[in-house]
Amino acid sequence: MAASLRIISKGCGIGLKQNRTLYSKIKTLDLSYLNFRRNASVVRNIPPKSFEYCYSLVRQYDHENYLCTLLLRRDLRAAVIVLRAFNIEVAMVASNVSDPIRGLGRFQFWREALDGIYSPKGTVPQTPVAQLLNWVANEYQVSKSWLSRLIEARASNPTSQFKTLVEMDNYYEQVVSSMNYLLLELHGIKDVQADHAASHLGRCYGMVNLIKVTPSQLSQGNVMFPHDLLAKHSVSQEDIKRGKNPKGVSDVVYEIASVAKQHLDKARSLKGNVPNQAMPVFLPSVFCDNYLTNLQKVDFNVFDPTLNKKRFLYHKLLLQRFKKTY
């Protein structure tokens, strides 16, 4: 954690010196509030070991959103970590269970866990995420519907295989956008324009992440591109696995990236109507914009090694948070 804070502190000034007033304000900003675990530990009713489990899960498997969580309101950070840990546990069902029947059983476990959490006399499973999800549900009154929607979307397509681009778009609206709706609820935001923008950003983030993980998924034999796009550009799954038809593969990536960019642009076009207090929910747009820009620079070659280069975007997160924009 301390290492992350040092990186963020050093990164504050990168690219900001052109605006000396803004730079001086951010440079003198008290960054001690980023000490997440210390702030979270003082919240009552949070078992320290259970929270540490959730914290480690998010930091390891969802690092971008972990960094965004550091810049949310202090009183919401622990709750967001728990929600993101829940999302990771549900998302990892398919990868952690080789038997499809056992996978269905794990999804059923989470359905029953939600029923127990939201029932006055329900029983909550004694697992770290379920116990803390119970705390979040009771403390912040988050809607069960968004959590259930996320489970059902994952259960209906555990391997993230899509027949069409439209199907993929709808999937990420249910999975990623649902998390955005939950974050808006935590911030007390009930606004149609904010919901609309959150929907578009969720779809964008999901598509960008699909492109981003393509090389690692391919190493496991998984091709996640929509089948209709593969057919349109005469690309077979074997072509991708064997490194053949690079032009066709780039064309497929281009089409997905174009839709993602359209969603990002639409989300940004709505920001003038989105309440200021909702702006932190849209911090992940920094990662979407950066990856799409770099992907275009390499002509949509998803296997270009420069795309894996570590990029210090913490200063951009801070700047976006400070300026209340996205």
CSV table of N, CA and C in Angstrom, one decimal, residues 42-201:
chain,number,residue,atom,x,y,z
A,42,VAL,N,-11.3,1.6,11.0
A,42,VAL,CA,-12.0,2.3,12.1
A,42,VAL,C,-13.5,2.1,11.9
A,43,VAL,N,-14.0,1.6,10.8
A,43,VAL,CA,-15.4,1.4,10.6
A,43,VAL,C,-15.9,0.3,11.4
A,44,ARG,N,-16.9,0.5,12.1
A,44,ARG,CA,-17.4,-0.6,13.1
A,44,ARG,C,-18.0,-1.7,12.3
A,45,ASN,N,-18.1,-2.9,12.9
A,45,ASN,CA,-18.7,-4.1,12.4
A,45,ASN,C,-18.0,-4.7,11.2
A,46,ILE,N,-16.8,-4.3,10.9
A,46,ILE,CA,-16.0,-5.0,9.9
A,46,ILE,C,-14.9,-5.9,10.5
A,47,PRO,N,-15.1,-7.2,10.4
A,47,PRO,CA,-14.1,-8.1,10.8
A,47,PRO,C,-12.8,-7.8,10.1
A,48,PRO,N,-11.7,-7.5,10.8
A,48,PRO,CA,-10.4,-7.1,10.1
A,48,PRO,C,-9.9,-8.2,9.1
A,49,LYS,N,-10.0,-9.5,9.5
A,49,LYS,CA,-9.4,-10.5,8.6
A,49,LYS,C,-10.3,-10.6,7.3
A,50,SER,N,-11.6,-10.5,7.5
A,50,SER,CA,-12.5,-10.6,6.3
A,50,SER,C,-12.3,-9.5,5.4
A,51,PHE,N,-12.1,-8.3,6.0
A,51,PHE,CA,-11.9,-7.1,5.1
A,51,PHE,C,-10.5,-7.2,4.4
A,52,GLU,N,-9.5,-7.7,5.1
A,52,GLU,CA,-8.2,-7.9,4.5
A,52,GLU,C,-8.3,-8.9,3.3
A,53,TYR,N,-9.1,-9.9,3.4
A,53,TYR,CA,-9.3,-10.8,2.3
A,53,TYR,C,-9.9,-10.1,1.1
A,54,CYS,N,-10.9,-9.3,1.3
A,54,CYS,CA,-11.6,-8.6,0.2
A,54,CYS,C,-10.6,-7.6,-0.4
A,55,TYR,N,-9.9,-6.9,0.5
A,55,TYR,CA,-8.9,-5.9,0.1
A,55,TYR,C,-7.9,-6.5,-0.9
A,56,SER,N,-7.3,-7.6,-0.4
A,56,SER,CA,-6.3,-8.3,-1.2
A,56,SER,C,-6.8,-8.8,-2.5
A,57,LEU,N,-8.1,-9.3,-2.5
A,57,LEU,CA,-8.7,-9.8,-3.7
A,57,LEU,C,-8.8,-8.7,-4.8
A,58,VAL,N,-9.3,-7.6,-4.4
A,58,VAL,CA,-9.5,-6.5,-5.3
A,58,VAL,C,-8.1,-5.9,-5.8
A,59,ARG,N,-7.2,-5.8,-4.9
A,59,ARG,CA,-5.9,-5.2,-5.2
A,59,ARG,C,-5.2,-6.1,-6.2
A,60,GLN,N,-5.4,-7.4,-6.1
A,60,GLN,CA,-4.7,-8.4,-7.0
A,60,GLN,C,-5.4,-8.6,-8.3
A,61,TYR,N,-6.7,-8.7,-8.3
A,61,TYR,CA,-7.4,-9.1,-9.5
A,61,TYR,C,-8.2,-7.9,-10.2
A,62,ASP,N,-8.3,-6.8,-9.6
A,62,ASP,CA,-9.0,-5.7,-10.2
A,62,ASP,C,-8.2,-4.4,-9.8
A,63,HIS,N,-7.0,-4.3,-10.2
A,63,HIS,CA,-6.1,-3.3,-9.7
A,63,HIS,C,-6.5,-1.9,-10.2
A,64,GLU,N,-7.0,-1.8,-11.4
A,64,GLU,CA,-7.4,-0.4,-11.9
A,64,GLU,C,-8.6,0.1,-11.0
A,65,ASN,N,-9.6,-0.7,-10.7
A,65,ASN,CA,-10.7,-0.2,-9.9
A,65,ASN,C,-10.3,-0.1,-8.5
A,66,TYR,N,-9.3,-0.8,-8.0
A,66,TYR,CA,-8.7,-0.6,-6.7
A,66,TYR,C,-8.2,0.8,-6.6
A,67,LEU,N,-7.4,1.2,-7.6
A,67,LEU,CA,-6.8,2.6,-7.5
A,67,LEU,C,-7.9,3.6,-7.6
A,68,CYS,N,-9.0,3.4,-8.4
A,68,CYS,CA,-10.1,4.3,-8.4
A,68,CYS,C,-10.8,4.4,-7.0
A,69,THR,N,-10.9,3.3,-6.3
A,69,THR,CA,-11.5,3.2,-5.0
A,69,THR,C,-10.8,4.1,-4.0
A,70,LEU,N,-9.5,4.2,-4.2
A,70,LEU,CA,-8.7,5.0,-3.2
A,70,LEU,C,-9.1,6.5,-3.3
A,71,LEU,N,-9.7,6.9,-4.4
A,71,LEU,CA,-10.0,8.3,-4.6
A,71,LEU,C,-11.5,8.6,-4.3
A,72,LEU,N,-12.2,7.6,-3.8
A,72,LEU,CA,-13.7,7.8,-3.5
A,72,LEU,C,-13.8,8.4,-2.1
A,73,ARG,N,-15.0,8.8,-1.8
A,73,ARG,CA,-15.2,9.3,-0.4
A,73,ARG,C,-14.7,8.4,0.6
A,74,ARG,N,-14.1,8.9,1.7
A,74,ARG,CA,-13.6,8.0,2.7
A,74,ARG,C,-14.6,7.1,3.3
A,75,ASP,N,-15.8,7.5,3.5
A,75,ASP,CA,-16.8,6.7,4.2
A,75,ASP,C,-17.4,5.6,3.3
A,76,LEU,N,-17.0,5.6,2.0
A,76,LEU,CA,-17.5,4.7,1.0
A,76,LEU,C,-16.5,3.6,0.6
A,77,ARG,N,-15.3,3.9,0.8
A,77,ARG,CA,-14.2,3.0,0.3
A,77,ARG,C,-14.3,1.6,0.7
A,78,ALA,N,-14.6,1.3,2.0
A,78,ALA,CA,-14.7,-0.1,2.4
A,78,ALA,C,-15.8,-0.8,1.8
A,79,ALA,N,-16.9,-0.1,1.6
A,79,ALA,CA,-18.1,-0.7,1.0
A,79,ALA,C,-17.8,-1.0,-0.4
A,80,VAL,N,-17.1,-0.1,-1.1
A,80,VAL,CA,-16.8,-0.4,-2.6
A,80,VAL,C,-15.9,-1.6,-2.7
A,81,ILE,N,-14.9,-1.7,-1.8
A,81,ILE,CA,-14.0,-2.8,-1.9
A,81,ILE,C,-14.8,-4.1,-1.7
A,82,VAL,N,-15.7,-4.1,-0.8
A,82,VAL,CA,-16.6,-5.4,-0.6
A,82,VAL,C,-17.4,-5.7,-1.9
A,83,LEU,N,-18.0,-4.7,-2.5
A,83,LEU,CA,-18.8,-4.9,-3.7
A,83,LEU,C,-17.9,-5.4,-4.8
A,84,ARG,N,-16.7,-4.9,-4.9
A,84,ARG,CA,-15.8,-5.3,-6.0
A,84,ARG,C,-15.3,-6.7,-5.7
A,85,ALA,N,-15.1,-7.1,-4.5
A,85,ALA,CA,-14.7,-8.4,-4.1
A,85,ALA,C,-15.8,-9.4,-4.4
A,86,PHE,N,-17.0,-9.0,-4.2
A,86,PHE,CA,-18.1,-9.9,-4.6
A,86,PHE,C,-18.1,-10.1,-6.1
A,87,ASN,N,-17.9,-9.0,-6.8
A,87,ASN,CA,-17.9,-9.1,-8.3
A,87,ASN,C,-16.8,-10.1,-8.8
A,88,ILE,N,-15.7,-10.0,-8.1
A,88,ILE,CA,-14.5,-10.9,-8.5
A,88,ILE,C,-14.9,-12.3,-8.2
A,89,GLU,N,-15.4,-12.6,-7.0
A,89,GLU,CA,-15.8,-14.0,-6.6
A,89,GLU,C,-16.7,-14.6,-7.6
A,90,VAL,N,-17.7,-13.8,-8.0
A,90,VAL,CA,-18.7,-14.3,-9.0
A,90,VAL,C,-18.1,-14.5,-10.4
A,91,ALA,N,-17.2,-13.6,-10.8
A,91,ALA,CA,-16.6,-13.6,-12.1
A,91,ALA,C,-15.6,-14.8,-12.2
A,92,MET,N,-15.0,-15.2,-11.0
A,92,MET,CA,-14.0,-16.3,-11.0
A,92,MET,C,-14.6,-17.7,-10.9
A,93,VAL,N,-15.9,-17.8,-10.8
A,93,VAL,CA,-16.5,-19.1,-10.7
A,93,VAL,C,-16.1,-20.0,-11.8
A,94,ALA,N,-16.2,-19.5,-13.0
A,94,ALA,CA,-15.9,-20.4,-14.2
A,94,ALA,C,-14.4,-20.8,-14.2
A,95,SER,N,-13.5,-19.9,-13.9
A,95,SER,CA,-12.1,-20.2,-13.9
A,95,SER,C,-11.6,-21.1,-12.8
A,96,ASN,N,-12.4,-21.0,-11.6
A,96,ASN,CA,-12.0,-21.8,-10.5
A,96,ASN,C,-12.6,-23.2,-10.4
A,97,VAL,N,-13.6,-23.4,-11.2
A,97,VAL,CA,-14.3,-24.7,-11.2
A,97,VAL,C,-14.3,-25.3,-12.6
A,98,SER,N,-13.7,-26.5,-12.7
A,98,SER,CA,-13.5,-27.2,-14.0
A,98,SER,C,-14.8,-27.9,-14.3
A,99,ASP,N,-15.6,-28.3,-13.4
A,99,ASP,CA,-16.8,-29.1,-13.6
A,99,ASP,C,-18.0,-28.1,-13.8
A,100,PRO,N,-18.7,-28.0,-14.9
A,100,PRO,CA,-19.8,-27.1,-15.1
A,100,PRO,C,-20.9,-27.2,-14.1
A,101,ILE,N,-21.1,-28.4,-13.6
A,101,ILE,CA,-22.2,-28.7,-12.6
A,101,ILE,C,-21.8,-28.0,-11.3
A,102,ARG,N,-20.5,-28.1,-10.9
A,102,ARG,CA,-20.1,-27.4,-9.7
A,102,ARG,C,-20.1,-25.9,-9.9
A,103,GLY,N,-19.9,-25.4,-11.1
A,103,GLY,CA,-20.0,-24.0,-11.3
A,103,GLY,C,-21.4,-23.5,-11.1
A,104,LEU,N,-22.4,-24.3,-11.6
A,104,LEU,CA,-23.8,-23.9,-11.4
A,104,LEU,C,-24.1,-23.9,-9.9
A,105,GLY,N,-23.5,-24.8,-9.2
A,105,GLY,CA,-23.8,-24.9,-7.8
A,105,GLY,C,-23.2,-23.6,-7.1
A,106,ARG,N,-22.1,-23.1,-7.6
A,106,ARG,CA,-21.5,-22.0,-6.9
A,106,ARG,C,-22.3,-20.7,-7.2
A,107,PHE,N,-22.8,-20.6,-8.4
A,107,PHE,CA,-23.7,-19.5,-8.7
A,107,PHE,C,-25.0,-19.6,-7.8
A,108,GLN,N,-25.5,-20.8,-7.6
A,108,GLN,CA,-26.6,-21.0,-6.7
A,108,GLN,C,-26.3,-20.6,-5.3
A,109,PHE,N,-25.0,-20.8,-4.9
A,109,PHE,CA,-24.6,-20.4,-3.5
A,109,PHE,C,-24.8,-18.9,-3.4
A,110,TRP,N,-24.4,-18.1,-4.4
A,110,TRP,CA,-24.5,-16.7,-4.3
A,110,TRP,C,-25.9,-16.2,-4.4
A,111,ARG,N,-26.8,-16.9,-5.1
A,111,ARG,CA,-28.2,-16.6,-5.1
A,111,ARG,C,-28.8,-16.7,-3.7
A,112,GLU,N,-28.5,-17.9,-3.1
A,112,GLU,CA,-29.0,-18.1,-1.8
A,112,GLU,C,-28.4,-17.2,-0.7
A,113,ALA,N,-27.1,-16.8,-0.9
A,113,ALA,CA,-26.5,-15.9,0.0
A,113,ALA,C,-27.2,-14.5,-0.1
A,114,LEU,N,-27.5,-14.1,-1.3
A,114,LEU,CA,-28.3,-12.8,-1.4
A,114,LEU,C,-29.6,-12.9,-0.7
A,115,ASP,N,-30.3,-14.1,-0.9
A,115,ASP,CA,-31.6,-14.3,-0.3
A,115,ASP,C,-31.5,-14.2,1.2
A,116,GLY,N,-30.4,-14.8,1.8
A,116,GLY,CA,-30.2,-14.7,3.2
A,116,GLY,C,-29.9,-13.3,3.7
A,117,ILE,N,-29.1,-12.6,2.9
A,117,ILE,CA,-28.8,-11.2,3.3
A,117,ILE,C,-30.0,-10.3,3.3
A,118,TYR,N,-30.8,-10.4,2.3
A,118,TYR,CA,-31.9,-9.5,2.2
A,118,TYR,C,-33.2,-10.0,2.8
A,119,SER,N,-33.1,-11.1,3.5
A,119,SER,CA,-34.3,-11.7,4.2
A,119,SER,C,-34.1,-11.4,5.7
A,120,PRO,N,-35.2,-10.8,6.4
A,120,PRO,CA,-35.0,-10.5,7.8
A,120,PRO,C,-34.6,-11.6,8.7
A,121,LYS,N,-35.0,-12.8,8.4
A,121,LYS,CA,-34.6,-14.0,9.2
A,121,LYS,C,-33.7,-14.9,8.4
A,122,GLY,N,-33.0,-14.4,7.4
A,122,GLY,CA,-32.2,-15.2,6.5
A,122,GLY,C,-30.9,-15.6,7.2
A,123,THR,N,-30.2,-16.6,6.6
A,123,THR,CA,-28.9,-17.1,7.1
A,123,THR,C,-27.9,-16.6,6.1
A,124,VAL,N,-26.9,-16.0,6.7
A,124,VAL,CA,-25.8,-15.5,5.8
A,124,VAL,C,-24.6,-16.4,5.9
A,125,PRO,N,-24.1,-16.9,4.8
A,125,PRO,CA,-22.9,-17.9,4.8
A,125,PRO,C,-21.7,-17.3,5.5
A,126,GLN,N,-21.0,-18.1,6.2
A,126,GLN,CA,-19.8,-17.7,7.0
A,126,GLN,C,-18.6,-17.6,6.1
A,127,THR,N,-18.6,-16.8,5.1
A,127,THR,CA,-17.5,-16.5,4.2
A,127,THR,C,-17.2,-15.0,4.3
A,128,PRO,N,-15.9,-14.6,4.1
A,128,PRO,CA,-15.6,-13.2,4.2
A,128,PRO,C,-16.4,-12.3,3.4
A,129,VAL,N,-16.5,-12.6,2.1
A,129,VAL,CA,-17.3,-11.7,1.2
A,129,VAL,C,-18.7,-11.7,1.5
A,130,ALA,N,-19.3,-12.8,1.8
A,130,ALA,CA,-20.8,-12.8,2.1
A,130,ALA,C,-21.1,-12.1,3.4
A,131,GLN,N,-20.2,-12.3,4.4
A,131,GLN,CA,-20.4,-11.6,5.7
A,131,GLN,C,-20.3,-10.0,5.5
A,132,LEU,N,-19.3,-9.6,4.8
A,132,LEU,CA,-19.2,-8.2,4.6
A,132,LEU,C,-20.2,-7.6,3.6
A,133,LEU,N,-20.7,-8.4,2.7
A,133,LEU,CA,-21.7,-8.0,1.8
A,133,LEU,C,-23.0,-7.8,2.6
A,134,ASN,N,-23.2,-8.6,3.6
A,134,ASN,CA,-24.3,-8.4,4.5
A,134,ASN,C,-24.2,-7.1,5.2
A,135,TRP,N,-23.0,-6.7,5.6
A,135,TRP,CA,-22.8,-5.4,6.3
A,135,TRP,C,-23.1,-4.3,5.3
A,136,VAL,N,-22.6,-4.4,4.1
A,136,VAL,CA,-22.9,-3.3,3.1
A,136,VAL,C,-24.3,-3.1,2.8
A,137,ALA,N,-25.0,-4.3,2.6
A,137,ALA,CA,-26.5,-4.2,2.3
A,137,ALA,C,-27.3,-3.5,3.4
A,138,ASN,N,-26.9,-3.8,4.7
A,138,ASN,CA,-27.6,-3.2,5.8
A,138,ASN,C,-27.2,-1.8,6.1
A,139,GLU,N,-25.9,-1.5,5.9
A,139,GLU,CA,-25.4,-0.2,6.3
A,139,GLU,C,-25.7,0.8,5.2
A,140,TYR,N,-25.7,0.4,3.9
A,140,TYR,CA,-25.9,1.4,2.8
A,140,TYR,C,-27.2,1.2,2.0
A,141,GLN,N,-27.9,0.1,2.3
A,141,GLN,CA,-29.2,-0.1,1.6
A,141,GLN,C,-29.0,-0.2,0.1
A,142,VAL,N,-28.0,-1.0,-0.3
A,142,VAL,CA,-27.8,-1.1,-1.8
A,142,VAL,C,-28.9,-2.1,-2.3
A,143,SER,N,-29.3,-2.0,-3.5
A,143,SER,CA,-30.3,-2.8,-4.1
A,143,SER,C,-29.9,-4.2,-4.4
A,144,LYS,N,-30.7,-5.1,-4.0
A,144,LYS,CA,-30.5,-6.5,-4.3
A,144,LYS,C,-30.5,-6.8,-5.8
A,145,SER,N,-31.4,-6.0,-6.5
A,145,SER,CA,-31.6,-6.3,-8.0
A,145,SER,C,-30.3,-6.2,-8.8
A,146,TRP,N,-29.4,-5.2,-8.5
A,146,TRP,CA,-28.2,-5.1,-9.2
A,146,TRP,C,-27.2,-6.2,-8.9
A,147,LEU,N,-27.2,-6.7,-7.7
A,147,LEU,CA,-26.3,-7.8,-7.3
A,147,LEU,C,-26.8,-9.1,-8.0
A,148,SER,N,-28.1,-9.3,-8.0
A,148,SER,CA,-28.7,-10.5,-8.6
A,148,SER,C,-28.5,-10.4,-10.1
A,149,ARG,N,-28.6,-9.2,-10.7
A,149,ARG,CA,-28.5,-9.1,-12.2
A,149,ARG,C,-27.1,-9.5,-12.6
A,150,LEU,N,-26.1,-9.1,-11.7
A,150,LEU,CA,-24.7,-9.5,-12.0
A,150,LEU,C,-24.5,-11.0,-12.0
A,151,ILE,N,-25.1,-11.6,-11.0
A,151,ILE,CA,-25.0,-13.1,-10.9
A,151,ILE,C,-25.6,-13.8,-12.1
A,152,GLU,N,-26.8,-13.4,-12.4
A,152,GLU,CA,-27.5,-14.1,-13.5
A,152,GLU,C,-26.8,-13.9,-14.8
A,153,ALA,N,-26.2,-12.7,-15.1
A,153,ALA,CA,-25.5,-12.5,-16.3
A,153,ALA,C,-24.2,-13.4,-16.4
A,154,ARG,N,-23.5,-13.5,-15.3
A,154,ARG,CA,-22.3,-14.4,-15.2
A,154,ARG,C,-22.8,-15.8,-15.4
A,155,ALA,N,-23.8,-16.2,-14.8
A,155,ALA,CA,-24.3,-17.6,-14.8
A,155,ALA,C,-24.8,-18.0,-16.2
A,156,SER,N,-25.4,-17.0,-16.9
A,156,SER,CA,-25.9,-17.3,-18.3
A,156,SER,C,-24.7,-17.4,-19.3
A,157,ASN,N,-23.6,-16.9,-19.0
A,157,ASN,CA,-22.4,-17.0,-19.9
A,157,ASN,C,-21.1,-17.1,-19.1
A,158,PRO,N,-20.9,-18.2,-18.4
A,158,PRO,CA,-19.8,-18.3,-17.5
A,158,PRO,C,-18.4,-18.2,-18.2
A,159,THR,N,-18.4,-18.6,-19.5
A,159,THR,CA,-17.1,-18.6,-20.2
A,159,THR,C,-16.9,-17.4,-21.1
A,160,SER,N,-17.8,-16.4,-21.0
A,160,SER,CA,-17.7,-15.2,-21.8
A,160,SER,C,-17.5,-15.4,-23.3
A,161,GLN,N,-18.4,-16.2,-23.8
A,161,GLN,CA,-18.4,-16.5,-25.3
A,161,GLN,C,-19.6,-15.8,-25.9
A,162,PHE,N,-19.4,-15.1,-27.0
A,162,PHE,CA,-20.5,-14.3,-27.5
A,162,PHE,C,-20.7,-14.6,-29.0
A,163,LYS,N,-22.0,-14.8,-29.3
A,163,LYS,CA,-22.3,-15.0,-30.7
A,163,LYS,C,-22.3,-13.8,-31.6
A,164,THR,N,-22.7,-12.7,-31.0
A,164,THR,CA,-22.7,-11.4,-31.7
A,164,THR,C,-22.1,-10.3,-30.9
A,165,LEU,N,-21.8,-9.2,-31.6
A,165,LEU,CA,-21.3,-8.0,-30.9
A,165,LEU,C,-22.4,-7.4,-30.0
A,166,VAL,N,-23.6,-7.4,-30.5
A,166,VAL,CA,-24.7,-6.9,-29.7
A,166,VAL,C,-24.9,-7.7,-28.4
A,167,GLU,N,-24.7,-9.0,-28.5
A,167,GLU,CA,-24.8,-9.9,-27.3
A,167,GLU,C,-23.7,-9.5,-26.3
A,168,MET,N,-22.5,-9.2,-26.8
A,168,MET,CA,-21.4,-8.8,-25.9
A,168,MET,C,-21.7,-7.5,-25.3
A,169,ASP,N,-22.2,-6.6,-26.1
A,169,ASP,CA,-22.6,-5.2,-25.6
A,169,ASP,C,-23.6,-5.3,-24.4
A,170,ASN,N,-24.6,-6.2,-24.6
A,170,ASN,CA,-25.6,-6.3,-23.6
A,170,ASN,C,-25.1,-7.0,-22.3
A,171,TYR,N,-24.2,-8.0,-22.5
A,171,TYR,CA,-23.5,-8.7,-21.4
A,171,TYR,C,-22.8,-7.7,-20.5
A,172,TYR,N,-22.0,-6.8,-21.1
A,172,TYR,CA,-21.2,-5.9,-20.3
A,172,TYR,C,-22.1,-4.8,-19.6
A,173,GLU,N,-23.3,-4.5,-20.2
A,173,GLU,CA,-24.2,-3.6,-19.6
A,173,GLU,C,-24.7,-4.2,-18.3
A,174,GLN,N,-25.0,-5.6,-18.3
A,174,GLN,CA,-25.5,-6.2,-17.2
A,174,GLN,C,-24.4,-6.5,-16.1
A,175,VAL,N,-23.2,-6.7,-16.5
A,175,VAL,CA,-22.1,-7.1,-15.6
A,175,VAL,C,-21.4,-5.8,-15.1
A,176,VAL,N,-20.8,-5.0,-16.0
A,176,VAL,CA,-20.0,-3.9,-15.5
A,176,VAL,C,-20.9,-2.7,-15.2
A,177,SER,N,-21.9,-2.4,-16.0
A,177,SER,CA,-22.7,-1.3,-15.7
A,177,SER,C,-23.5,-1.4,-14.4
A,178,SER,N,-23.8,-2.7,-14.0
A,178,SER,CA,-24.5,-2.9,-12.8
A,178,SER,C,-23.7,-2.5,-11.6
A,179,MET,N,-22.3,-2.7,-11.7
A,179,MET,CA,-21.4,-2.3,-10.6
A,179,MET,C,-21.5,-0.7,-10.5
A,180,ASN,N,-21.5,-0.1,-11.7
A,180,ASN,CA,-21.6,1.4,-11.7
A,180,ASN,C,-22.8,1.9,-11.1
A,181,TYR,N,-24.0,1.2,-11.3
A,181,TYR,CA,-25.2,1.6,-10.7
A,181,TYR,C,-25.1,1.5,-9.2
A,182,LEU,N,-24.5,0.4,-8.7
A,182,LEU,CA,-24.3,0.2,-7.3
A,182,LEU,C,-23.5,1.3,-6.7
A,183,LEU,N,-22.4,1.8,-7.4
A,183,LEU,CA,-21.6,2.8,-6.9
A,183,LEU,C,-22.4,4.2,-6.8
A,184,LEU,N,-23.2,4.4,-7.8
A,184,LEU,CA,-24.1,5.6,-7.8
A,184,LEU,C,-25.0,5.5,-6.6
A,185,GLU,N,-25.5,4.4,-6.3
A,185,GLU,CA,-26.4,4.2,-5.1
A,185,GLU,C,-25.7,4.6,-3.9
A,186,LEU,N,-24.4,4.1,-3.7
A,186,LEU,CA,-23.6,4.4,-2.5
A,186,LEU,C,-23.4,5.9,-2.4
A,187,HIS,N,-23.3,6.6,-3.5
A,187,HIS,CA,-23.1,8.0,-3.5
A,187,HIS,C,-24.4,8.8,-3.3
A,188,GLY,N,-25.5,8.1,-3.2
A,188,GLY,CA,-26.8,8.7,-3.0
A,188,GLY,C,-27.3,9.4,-4.3
A,189,ILE,N,-26.8,8.9,-5.4
A,189,ILE,CA,-27.2,9.5,-6.7
A,189,ILE,C,-28.4,8.8,-7.3
A,190,LYS,N,-29.5,9.5,-7.5
A,190,LYS,CA,-30.6,9.0,-8.3
A,190,LYS,C,-30.9,10.0,-9.4
A,191,ASP,N,-30.3,9.7,-10.5
A,191,ASP,CA,-30.3,10.6,-11.6
A,191,ASP,C,-30.3,9.8,-12.9
A,192,VAL,N,-31.2,10.1,-13.8
A,192,VAL,CA,-31.3,9.4,-15.1
A,192,VAL,C,-30.1,9.6,-16.0
A,193,GLN,N,-29.6,10.8,-16.0
A,193,GLN,CA,-28.4,11.1,-16.8
A,193,GLN,C,-27.2,10.4,-16.3
A,194,ALA,N,-27.0,10.4,-15.0
A,194,ALA,CA,-25.9,9.6,-14.4
A,194,ALA,C,-26.0,8.2,-14.7
A,195,ASP,N,-27.2,7.6,-14.6
A,195,ASP,CA,-27.4,6.2,-14.9
A,195,ASP,C,-27.1,5.9,-16.4
A,196,HIS,N,-27.5,6.8,-17.3
A,196,HIS,CA,-27.2,6.7,-18.7
A,196,HIS,C,-25.7,6.7,-19.0
A,197,ALA,N,-25.0,7.6,-18.4
A,197,ALA,CA,-23.6,7.7,-18.6
A,197,ALA,C,-22.9,6.5,-18.0
A,198,ALA,N,-23.4,6.0,-16.8
A,198,ALA,CA,-22.8,4.9,-16.2
A,198,ALA,C,-22.9,3.6,-17.0
A,199,SER,N,-24.1,3.5,-17.7
A,199,SER,CA,-24.3,2.4,-18.6
A,199,SER,C,-23.3,2.4,-19.7
A,200,HIS,N,-23.1,3.5,-20.4
A,200,HIS,CA,-22.2,3.6,-21.5
A,200,HIS,C,-20.7,3.3,-21.1
A,201,LEU,N,-20.4,3.9,-19.9
A,201,LEU,CA,-19.0,3.6,-19.4
A,201,LEU,C,-18.8,2.2,-19.1
